[in-house]
PDB file of C-alpha atoms in Angstrom:
ATOM      1  CA  ALA A   1     -11.653  -3.602  10.483  1.00  0.00           C
ATOM      2  CA  ILE A   2     -11.336  -3.498   6.621  1.00  0.00           C
ATOM      3  CA  ARG A   3      -9.170  -6.552   5.422  1.00  0.00           C
ATOM      4  CA  MET A   4      -7.380  -6.272   2.156  1.00  0.00           C
ATOM      5  CA  THR A   5      -6.532  -9.489   0.556  1.00  0.00           C
ATOM      6  CA  GLN A   6      -4.175  -9.536  -2.252  1.00  0.00           C
ATOM      7  CA  SER A   7      -3.400 -11.954  -4.821  1.00  0.00           C
ATOM      8  CA  PRO A   8      -1.302 -13.826  -6.036  1.00  0.00           C
ATOM      9  CA  SER A   9       1.455 -14.076  -3.385  1.00  0.00           C
ATOM     10  CA  SER A  10       3.919 -14.464  -5.962  1.00  0.00           C
ATOM     11  CA  VAL A  11       4.332 -14.167  -9.853  1.00  0.00           C
ATOM     12  CA  SER A  12       7.054 -15.332 -12.002  1.00  0.00           C
ATOM     13  CA  ALA A  13       7.314 -13.382 -15.186  1.00  0.00           C
ATOM     14  CA  SER A  14       9.503 -12.231 -18.134  1.00  0.00           C
ATOM     15  CA  GLU A  15      10.971  -9.024 -19.566  1.00  0.00           C
ATOM     16  CA  GLY A  16       8.158  -7.512 -21.842  1.00  0.00           C
ATOM     17  CA  ASP A  17       5.386  -9.651 -20.151  1.00  0.00           C
ATOM     18  CA  SER A  18       1.994  -7.880 -18.460  1.00  0.00           C
ATOM     19  CA  VAL A  19       1.455  -8.614 -14.849  1.00  0.00           C
ATOM     20  CA  THR A  20      -1.775  -8.097 -12.896  1.00  0.00           C
ATOM     21  CA  VAL A  21      -2.153  -7.975  -9.025  1.00  0.00           C
ATOM     22  CA  THR A  22      -5.179  -7.909  -7.427  1.00  0.00           C
ATOM     23  CA  CYS A  23      -6.428  -6.662  -4.034  1.00  0.00           C
ATOM     24  CA  ARG A  24      -9.962  -7.065  -2.490  1.00  0.00           C
ATOM     25  CA  ALA A  25     -11.149  -5.079   0.472  1.00  0.00           C
ATOM     26  CA  SER A  26     -13.625  -6.643   3.059  1.00  0.00           C
ATOM     27  CA  GLN A  27     -15.719  -3.510   2.724  1.00  0.00           C
ATOM     28  CA  GLY A  28     -15.980  -0.754   0.328  1.00  0.00           C
ATOM     29  CA  VAL A  29     -12.764   1.804   0.396  1.00  0.00           C
ATOM     30  CA  SER A  30     -14.596   4.628  -2.035  1.00  0.00           C
ATOM     31  CA  THR A  31     -11.392   5.845  -4.007  1.00  0.00           C
ATOM     32  CA  ASN A  32      -9.253   5.121  -1.006  1.00  0.00           C
ATOM     33  CA  LEU A  33      -6.581   2.965  -2.428  1.00  0.00           C
ATOM     34  CA  ALA A  34      -2.935   3.034  -3.039  1.00  0.00           C
ATOM     35  CA  TRP A  35      -0.342   0.887  -4.671  1.00  0.00           C
ATOM     36  CA  TYR A  36       3.559   0.661  -3.371  1.00  0.00           C
ATOM     37  CA  GLN A  37       6.934  -0.998  -4.663  1.00  0.00           C
ATOM     38  CA  GLU A  38       9.153  -2.519  -2.502  1.00  0.00           C
ATOM     39  CA  LYS A  39      12.707  -3.228  -3.145  1.00  0.00           C
ATOM     40  CA  PRO A  40      15.270  -5.008  -0.574  1.00  0.00           C
ATOM     41  CA  GLY A  41      17.117  -2.447   1.518  1.00  0.00           C
ATOM     42  CA  ARG A  42      14.995   0.428   0.007  1.00  0.00           C
ATOM     43  CA  ALA A  43      11.989   2.527   1.558  1.00  0.00           C
ATOM     44  CA  PRO A  44       8.950   1.931  -0.401  1.00  0.00           C
ATOM     45  CA  LYS A  45       7.760   4.037  -3.176  1.00  0.00           C
ATOM     46  CA  VAL A  46       4.358   4.956  -3.750  1.00  0.00           C
ATOM     47  CA  LEU A  47       3.099   4.345  -7.626  1.00  0.00           C
ATOM     48  CA  ILE A  48      -0.495   4.854  -7.537  1.00  0.00           C
ATOM     49  CA  SER A  49      -2.967   6.741  -5.577  1.00  0.00           C
ATOM     50  CA  GLY A  50      -6.814   7.296  -5.634  1.00  0.00           C
ATOM     51  CA  VAL A  51      -7.035   3.965  -7.043  1.00  0.00           C
ATOM     52  CA  SER A  52      -5.820   5.106 -10.566  1.00  0.00           C
ATOM     53  CA  THR A  53      -3.513   8.270 -10.257  1.00  0.00           C
ATOM     54  CA  LEU A  54       0.225   7.817 -11.007  1.00  0.00           C
ATOM     55  CA  GLN A  55       2.617   9.041  -8.699  1.00  0.00           C
ATOM     56  CA  SER A  56       4.980  11.898 -10.035  1.00  0.00           C
ATOM     57  CA  GLY A  57       7.963  10.166 -11.155  1.00  0.00           C
ATOM     58  CA  ALA A  58       6.116   6.257 -11.700  1.00  0.00           C
ATOM     59  CA  PRO A  59       6.219   5.195 -15.297  1.00  0.00           C
ATOM     60  CA  SER A  60       3.275   5.053 -17.289  1.00  0.00           C
ATOM     61  CA  ARG A  61       3.703   1.227 -17.981  1.00  0.00           C
ATOM     62  CA  PHE A  62       2.014   1.427 -14.281  1.00  0.00           C
ATOM     63  CA  ARG A  63      -1.902   1.431 -14.372  1.00  0.00           C
ATOM     64  CA  GLY A  64      -4.355   1.106 -11.563  1.00  0.00           C
ATOM     65  CA  SER A  65      -7.725   0.036 -11.653  1.00  0.00           C
ATOM     66  CA  GLY A  66     -10.907  -0.976  -9.515  1.00  0.00           C
ATOM     67  CA  SER A  67     -13.587   0.322  -7.527  1.00  0.00           C
ATOM     68  CA  GLY A  68     -15.525  -0.348  -4.530  1.00  0.00           C
ATOM     69  CA  THR A  69     -13.913  -3.384  -3.116  1.00  0.00           C
ATOM     70  CA  ASP A  70     -11.751  -5.030  -6.364  1.00  0.00           C
ATOM     71  CA  PHE A  71      -9.014  -3.423  -7.580  1.00  0.00           C
ATOM     72  CA  ALA A  72      -6.061  -4.161  -9.530  1.00  0.00           C
ATOM     73  CA  LEU A  73      -2.627  -2.902 -10.502  1.00  0.00           C
ATOM     74  CA  THR A  74      -1.407  -3.752 -14.089  1.00  0.00           C
ATOM     75  CA  ILE A  75       2.149  -3.237 -14.946  1.00  0.00           C
ATOM     76  CA  THR A  76       2.515  -3.471 -18.852  1.00  0.00           C
ATOM     77  CA  TYR A  77       5.831  -4.405 -20.651  1.00  0.00           C
ATOM     78  CA  LEU A  78       7.710  -5.348 -17.572  1.00  0.00           C
ATOM     79  CA  GLN A  79      11.145  -3.805 -17.215  1.00  0.00           C
ATOM     80  CA  SER A  80      13.922  -5.401 -15.193  1.00  0.00           C
ATOM     81  CA  ASP A  81      13.425  -2.408 -12.635  1.00  0.00           C
ATOM     82  CA  ASP A  82      10.188  -3.753 -11.992  1.00  0.00           C
ATOM     83  CA  PHE A  83      11.042  -6.964 -10.278  1.00  0.00           C
ATOM     84  CA  ALA A  84       9.925  -6.247  -6.687  1.00  0.00           C
ATOM     85  CA  THR A  85       7.099  -6.440  -4.010  1.00  0.00           C
ATOM     86  CA  TYR A  86       3.983  -4.540  -4.808  1.00  0.00           C
ATOM     87  CA  TYR A  87       1.521  -3.913  -2.073  1.00  0.00           C
ATOM     88  CA  CYS A  88      -2.117  -2.232  -1.964  1.00  0.00           C
ATOM     89  CA  LEU A  89      -3.140   0.167   1.087  1.00  0.00           C
ATOM     90  CA  GLN A  90      -6.586   1.169   1.963  1.00  0.00           C
ATOM     91  CA  TYR A  91      -6.648   4.670   3.505  1.00  0.00           C
ATOM     92  CA  ASP A  92     -10.063   4.903   3.761  1.00  0.00           C
ATOM     93  CA  SER A  93     -11.046   4.231   7.348  1.00  0.00           C
ATOM     94  CA  TYR A  94      -8.990   3.537  10.664  1.00  0.00           C
ATOM     95  CA  PRO A  95      -7.461   0.982  11.132  1.00  0.00           C
ATOM     96  CA  TRP A  96      -5.908   1.300   7.580  1.00  0.00           C
ATOM     97  CA  ALA A  97      -4.487  -1.926   6.054  1.00  0.00           C
ATOM     98  CA  PHE A  98      -2.010  -2.878   3.490  1.00  0.00           C
ATOM     99  CA  GLY A  99      -2.287  -5.868   1.462  1.00  0.00           C
ATOM    100  CA  GLN A 100       0.047  -9.324   2.214  1.00  0.00           C
ATOM    101  CA  GLY A 101       2.199  -8.136  -0.572  1.00  0.00           C
ATOM    102  CA  THR A 102       2.938  -9.474  -4.519  1.00  0.00           C
ATOM    103  CA  ARG A 103       6.398 -10.828  -5.386  1.00  0.00           C
ATOM    104  CA  VAL A 104       7.325 -10.298  -8.703  1.00  0.00           C
ATOM    105  CA  GLU A 105      10.184 -12.283  -9.819  1.00  0.00           C
ATOM    106  CA  VAL A 106      12.042 -13.382 -12.824  1.00  0.00           C
ATOM    107  CA  LYS A 107      11.158 -16.689 -14.545  1.00  0.00           C
TER     108      LYS A 107
ATOM    109  CA  GLU B   1      13.424  18.532  -0.718  1.00  0.00           C
ATOM    110  CA  VAL B   2      11.409  16.539   1.575  1.00  0.00           C
ATOM    111  CA  GLN B   3      13.539  14.819   4.057  1.00  0.00           C
ATOM    112  CA  LEU B   4      12.476  12.271   6.964  1.00  0.00           C
ATOM    113  CA  VAL B   5      15.129  10.969   9.474  1.00  0.00           C
ATOM    114  CA  GLU B   6      13.986   8.729  11.846  1.00  0.00           C
ATOM    115  CA  SER B   7      15.793   8.179  15.273  1.00  0.00           C
ATOM    116  CA  GLY B   8      15.810   6.556  18.761  1.00  0.00           C
ATOM    117  CA  GLY B   9      15.580   2.602  17.588  1.00  0.00           C
ATOM    118  CA  GLY B  10      17.546   0.045  19.219  1.00  0.00           C
ATOM    119  CA  LEU B  11      17.789  -3.267  21.143  1.00  0.00           C
ATOM    120  CA  VAL B  12      15.039  -3.225  24.170  1.00  0.00           C
ATOM    121  CA  GLN B  13      14.057  -5.723  26.742  1.00  0.00           C
ATOM    122  CA  PRO B  14      10.313  -6.978  26.554  1.00  0.00           C
ATOM    123  CA  GLY B  15       8.121  -4.930  28.614  1.00  0.00           C
ATOM    124  CA  ARG B  16      10.183  -1.777  28.217  1.00  0.00           C
ATOM    125  CA  SER B  17       9.485   1.336  26.234  1.00  0.00           C
ATOM    126  CA  LEU B  18      11.142   3.130  23.832  1.00  0.00           C
ATOM    127  CA  ARG B  19      10.421   6.453  21.934  1.00  0.00           C
ATOM    128  CA  LEU B  20      11.237   7.315  18.243  1.00  0.00           C
ATOM    129  CA  SER B  21      11.506   9.936  16.773  1.00  0.00           C
ATOM    130  CA  CYS B  22      11.250  11.756  13.242  1.00  0.00           C
ATOM    131  CA  ALA B  23      12.805  14.650  12.108  1.00  0.00           C
ATOM    132  CA  ALA B  24      11.057  16.545   9.265  1.00  0.00           C
ATOM    133  CA  SER B  25      12.512  18.987   6.757  1.00  0.00           C
ATOM    134  CA  GLY B  26      11.489  20.673   3.378  1.00  0.00           C
ATOM    135  CA  PHE B  27       7.994  20.929   4.297  1.00  0.00           C
ATOM    136  CA  ILE B  28       5.690  22.147   7.151  1.00  0.00           C
ATOM    137  CA  LEU B  29       4.785  19.155   9.496  1.00  0.00           C
ATOM    138  CA  ASP B  30       1.735  20.288  10.531  1.00  0.00           C
ATOM    139  CA  ASP B  31       0.354  20.922   6.936  1.00  0.00           C
ATOM    140  CA  TYR B  32       0.593  17.399   6.223  1.00  0.00           C
ATOM    141  CA  ALA B  33      -1.078  13.888   7.621  1.00  0.00           C
ATOM    142  CA  MET B  34       1.690  11.802   9.489  1.00  0.00           C
ATOM    143  CA  HIS B  35       2.150   8.276   9.675  1.00  0.00           C
ATOM    144  CA  TRP B  36       4.356   5.529  11.058  1.00  0.00           C
ATOM    145  CA  VAL B  37       4.566   2.188   9.169  1.00  0.00           C
ATOM    146  CA  ARG B  38       6.601  -0.697   9.872  1.00  0.00           C
ATOM    147  CA  GLN B  39       8.163  -4.009   8.429  1.00  0.00           C
ATOM    148  CA  GLY B  40       8.812  -6.863  10.693  1.00  0.00           C
ATOM    149  CA  PRO B  41      11.866  -9.352   9.633  1.00  0.00           C
ATOM    150  CA  GLY B  42      11.071 -11.398   6.470  1.00  0.00           C
ATOM    151  CA  LYS B  43       7.138  -9.999   6.551  1.00  0.00           C
ATOM    152  CA  GLY B  44       4.991  -7.327   4.905  1.00  0.00           C
ATOM    153  CA  LEU B  45       4.429  -3.785   5.469  1.00  0.00           C
ATOM    154  CA  GLU B  46       2.165  -2.845   8.319  1.00  0.00           C
ATOM    155  CA  TRP B  47       0.531   0.343   8.907  1.00  0.00           C
ATOM    156  CA  VAL B  48       0.822   1.766  12.495  1.00  0.00           C
ATOM    157  CA  SER B  49      -0.834   5.102  13.422  1.00  0.00           C
ATOM    158  CA  THR B  50      -1.700   8.235  11.972  1.00  0.00           C
ATOM    159  CA  LEU B  51      -1.796  11.872  13.138  1.00  0.00           C
ATOM    160  CA  GLU B  52      -4.141  13.721  10.491  1.00  0.00           C
ATOM    161  CA  TRP B  53      -2.731  17.373   9.426  1.00  0.00           C
ATOM    162  CA  ASN B  54      -4.917  19.570  11.511  1.00  0.00           C
ATOM    163  CA  SER B  55      -4.482  16.811  14.630  1.00  0.00           C
ATOM    164  CA  GLY B  56      -8.328  16.134  14.424  1.00  0.00           C
ATOM    165  CA  SER B  57      -8.221  12.558  14.223  1.00  0.00           C
ATOM    166  CA  ILE B  58      -5.590   9.725  15.049  1.00  0.00           C
ATOM    167  CA  GLY B  59      -5.555   6.292  14.011  1.00  0.00           C
ATOM    168  CA  TYR B  60      -3.640   3.174  15.383  1.00  0.00           C
ATOM    169  CA  ALA B  61      -3.440  -0.302  14.154  1.00  0.00           C
ATOM    170  CA  ASP B  62      -5.297  -2.864  16.603  1.00  0.00           C
ATOM    171  CA  SER B  63      -1.969  -4.609  17.342  1.00  0.00           C
ATOM    172  CA  VAL B  64      -0.650  -1.279  19.029  1.00  0.00           C
ATOM    173  CA  LYS B  65      -3.646   0.252  20.204  1.00  0.00           C
ATOM    174  CA  GLY B  66      -3.430   1.282  23.748  1.00  0.00           C
ATOM    175  CA  ARG B  67       0.527   0.815  23.765  1.00  0.00           C
ATOM    176  CA  PHE B  68       1.302   2.865  21.629  1.00  0.00           C
ATOM    177  CA  THR B  69       1.041   6.889  20.830  1.00  0.00           C
ATOM    178  CA  ILE B  70       1.720   9.352  18.158  1.00  0.00           C
ATOM    179  CA  SER B  71       2.417  12.854  18.740  1.00  0.00           C
ATOM    180  CA  ARG B  72       4.422  15.750  16.778  1.00  0.00           C
ATOM    181  CA  ASP B  73       6.342  18.534  17.911  1.00  0.00           C
ATOM    182  CA  ILE B  74       5.437  22.072  15.498  1.00  0.00           C
ATOM    183  CA  ALA B  75       8.400  23.742  16.780  1.00  0.00           C
ATOM    184  CA  LYS B  76      10.710  21.193  16.110  1.00  0.00           C
ATOM    185  CA  ASN B  77       8.703  20.084  13.430  1.00  0.00           C
ATOM    186  CA  SER B  78       9.166  16.440  14.103  1.00  0.00           C
ATOM    187  CA  LEU B  79       7.027  13.636  14.721  1.00  0.00           C
ATOM    188  CA  TYR B  80       7.141  10.740  17.637  1.00  0.00           C
ATOM    189  CA  LEU B  81       5.888   7.563  18.448  1.00  0.00           C
ATOM    190  CA  GLN B  82       5.672   6.581  22.344  1.00  0.00           C
ATOM    191  CA  MET B  83       6.139   2.692  22.480  1.00  0.00           C
ATOM    192  CA  ASN B  84       5.482   0.896  25.700  1.00  0.00           C
ATOM    193  CA  SER B  85       5.009  -2.758  27.097  1.00  0.00           C
ATOM    194  CA  LEU B  86       7.212  -3.943  23.781  1.00  0.00           C
ATOM    195  CA  GLY B  87       6.867  -7.705  22.843  1.00  0.00           C
ATOM    196  CA  ALA B  88       8.820  -9.238  20.266  1.00  0.00           C
ATOM    197  CA  GLU B  89       6.420  -9.033  17.867  1.00  0.00           C
ATOM    198  CA  ASP B  90       6.854  -5.131  17.697  1.00  0.00           C
ATOM    199  CA  THR B  91      10.778  -6.224  16.068  1.00  0.00           C
ATOM    200  CA  ALA B  92      10.653  -4.366  12.791  1.00  0.00           C
ATOM    201  CA  LEU B  93      12.027  -1.713  10.855  1.00  0.00           C
ATOM    202  CA  TYR B  94       9.894   1.559  11.631  1.00  0.00           C
ATOM    203  CA  TYR B  95       9.078   3.991   8.857  1.00  0.00           C
ATOM    204  CA  CYS B  96       8.261   7.625   9.155  1.00  0.00           C
ATOM    205  CA  THR B  97       6.116   8.658   6.252  1.00  0.00           C
ATOM    206  CA  LYS B  98       4.544  12.080   5.075  1.00  0.00           C
ATOM    207  CA  GLY B  99       0.879  12.215   3.494  1.00  0.00           C
ATOM    208  CA  GLY B 100       0.469  13.212   0.051  1.00  0.00           C
ATOM    209  CA  SER B 101      -0.504  16.484  -1.317  1.00  0.00           C
ATOM    210  CA  THR B 102      -3.940  15.096  -2.722  1.00  0.00           C
ATOM    211  CA  GLY B 103      -4.508  12.452  -0.023  1.00  0.00           C
ATOM    212  CA  TRP B 104      -3.405  11.379   3.165  1.00  0.00           C
ATOM    213  CA  TYR B 105      -1.829   8.186   1.726  1.00  0.00           C
ATOM    214  CA  PRO B 106       1.996   7.910   2.673  1.00  0.00           C
ATOM    215  CA  GLU B 107       3.656   9.609  -0.088  1.00  0.00           C
ATOM    216  CA  SER B 108       7.316  10.070   1.347  1.00  0.00           C
ATOM    217  CA  TRP B 109       9.285   7.847   3.415  1.00  0.00           C
ATOM    218  CA  GLY B 110      12.320   8.061   5.949  1.00  0.00           C
ATOM    219  CA  GLN B 111      14.842   5.211   5.380  1.00  0.00           C
ATOM    220  CA  GLY B 112      13.722   3.578   9.009  1.00  0.00           C
ATOM    221  CA  THR B 113      14.833   3.018  12.122  1.00  0.00           C
ATOM    222  CA  LEU B 114      15.143  -0.585  13.478  1.00  0.00           C
ATOM    223  CA  VAL B 115      13.428  -1.764  16.906  1.00  0.00           C
ATOM    224  CA  THR B 116      14.634  -5.001  18.169  1.00  0.00           C
ATOM    225  CA  VAL B 117      12.602  -6.418  21.499  1.00  0.00           C
ATOM    226  CA  SER B 118      14.543  -9.632  22.957  1.00  0.00           C
ATOM    227  CA  SER B 119      15.996 -10.287  26.448  1.00  0.00           C
TER     228      SER B 119
END
């Protein structure tokens, strides 16, 4: 099974900062890597699929990058609406796996 | 508009079974991969199962393999999750999700149905 190691587990930042969350897969996942945003009491929302394809409705300040086993989600110019928990997901091979999550909190 | 409405959750004793349902509207369920994802109390997201769009393949998390069964009823445009031999570790909010148009990743999500396994 492919394991997804996400870091950091939490990060404190201020509005206007840039934040980068990384995800490392225990083996290659091709381009089958997505990023999700989760807020309390709400269903998760997909931000990025296919490593770097921004989903409809997702702000352009979210950027996905990486290849092979190492991936990153970068949020440039953090907005108040971005304080949330973020997860990566590999959907290359079963069993699929989410990363452990990164909580982006107010500094 | 895509809508996914889960039902069937509740309080169940350890070792018992439960069947979750997901009523889909706004799209034809048979045209997309469908998934179940869960989130335990205070925990992260956990992928549970996927039924590929052509029913050619089904995947399960190791934690549920052999106990859970995913299925669908095309006529009812509904997805199901039969859960047997439930344990406390299965306590979670269960989300029904629809695969994307350009990939199988979960794109649209329901609001979830809560399963609590306790005596």
